[in-house]
C-alpha angles and dihedrals in degrees: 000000000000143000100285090043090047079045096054098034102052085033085232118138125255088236097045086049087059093051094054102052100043074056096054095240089114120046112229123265127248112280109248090175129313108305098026146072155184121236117191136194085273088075093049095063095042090052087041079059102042093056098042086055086044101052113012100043100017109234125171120239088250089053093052095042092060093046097053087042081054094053087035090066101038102249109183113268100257096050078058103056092035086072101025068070110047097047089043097043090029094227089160125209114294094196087175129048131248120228134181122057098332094058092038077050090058099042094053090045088054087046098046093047091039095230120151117300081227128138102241134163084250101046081051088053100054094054097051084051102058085043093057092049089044085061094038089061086249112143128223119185133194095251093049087053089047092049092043098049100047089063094045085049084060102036092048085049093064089036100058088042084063097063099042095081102058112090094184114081086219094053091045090056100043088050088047102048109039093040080051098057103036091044092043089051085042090062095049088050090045093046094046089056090047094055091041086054097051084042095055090045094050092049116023079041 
């Protein structure tokens, strides 16, 4: 197909297309002489991706450069979603390590789950985070860690199934990132109407 066609059928603007290759999201299409070429289904898939992780999960063009560059050279699949993670969720790079009783926390939560004894981006966040509400006077006690990550055992399970089937990188991303993002925004409503519920038990009583 060209241009037009690609345009019509993703319902991306001819304009927009451009943009994205000259930026390296969308590979180019096959020459068919100097000022013509050939877009597959191929492109399809790739632009269906770049606007879900536009609009749905609201990516910047440099984020989702890095991610397709990512697909584009074949990085293993858990690279992949290792970072599919950390721009979605925003976990940042820990590039040191933290110590003392977040880290111990941490430790003890990992050990307690079974989960892989592994250095992640994930495993680097939560720590930060129980050091920040340790400053910030939060407690956090053993048996509020072993409640929380149960059913974050549970919820991670479904969620990584999910992104076993698809045998296309693109696919795999698009599934990733935007089931990452929706489900991670469905546990804060649903947590939200969990604690406004025992609220409204405890005081309207």
């Amino acid at each position: 197909m060209q241009l037009n066609e690609l345009s019509q059928r993703s319902g991306v603007t001819p304009a927009s297309i451009k943009y994205y290759l000259r930026e390296g999201l969308l590979p180019p299409g096959e020459a068919v002489h100097a000022t013509r070429a050939e877009y597959s289904a191929r492109h399809l898939e790739r632009l269906e991706l770049i606007q879900a992780l536009r609009q749905i999960v609201g990516l910047n063009i440099g984020q989702i450069r890095g991610l397709v560059k990512m697909a584009d050279d074949g990085v293993p699949r858990l690279d992949l979603l290792a970072a599919v993670q950390r721009v979605v969720l925003d976990l940042g790079n820990y590039t040191t390590s933290i110590g003392g009783e977040a880290a111990e926390a941490t430790d003890a939560v990992v050990r307690l789950r079974g989960w892989p004894d592994s250095a992640s981006d994930a495993r680097n966040a939560l720590t930060a985070h129980l050091e920040l509400m340790a400053g910030l006077k939060i407690p956090v006690s053993e048996t509020v860690l072993d409640a929380y990550s149960k059913a974050m055992d549970d919820v991670a399970g479904l969620d990584i199934a999910a992104t076993t089937a698809p045998e296309s990188t693109d696919r795999l991303i698009l599934t990733a990132a935007v089931g990452m993002h929706m489900h991670s925004q469905l546990l804060l409503k649903l947590l939200a109407l969990a604690q406004a519920s025992h609220a409204i038990r405890r005081y309207q009583g």
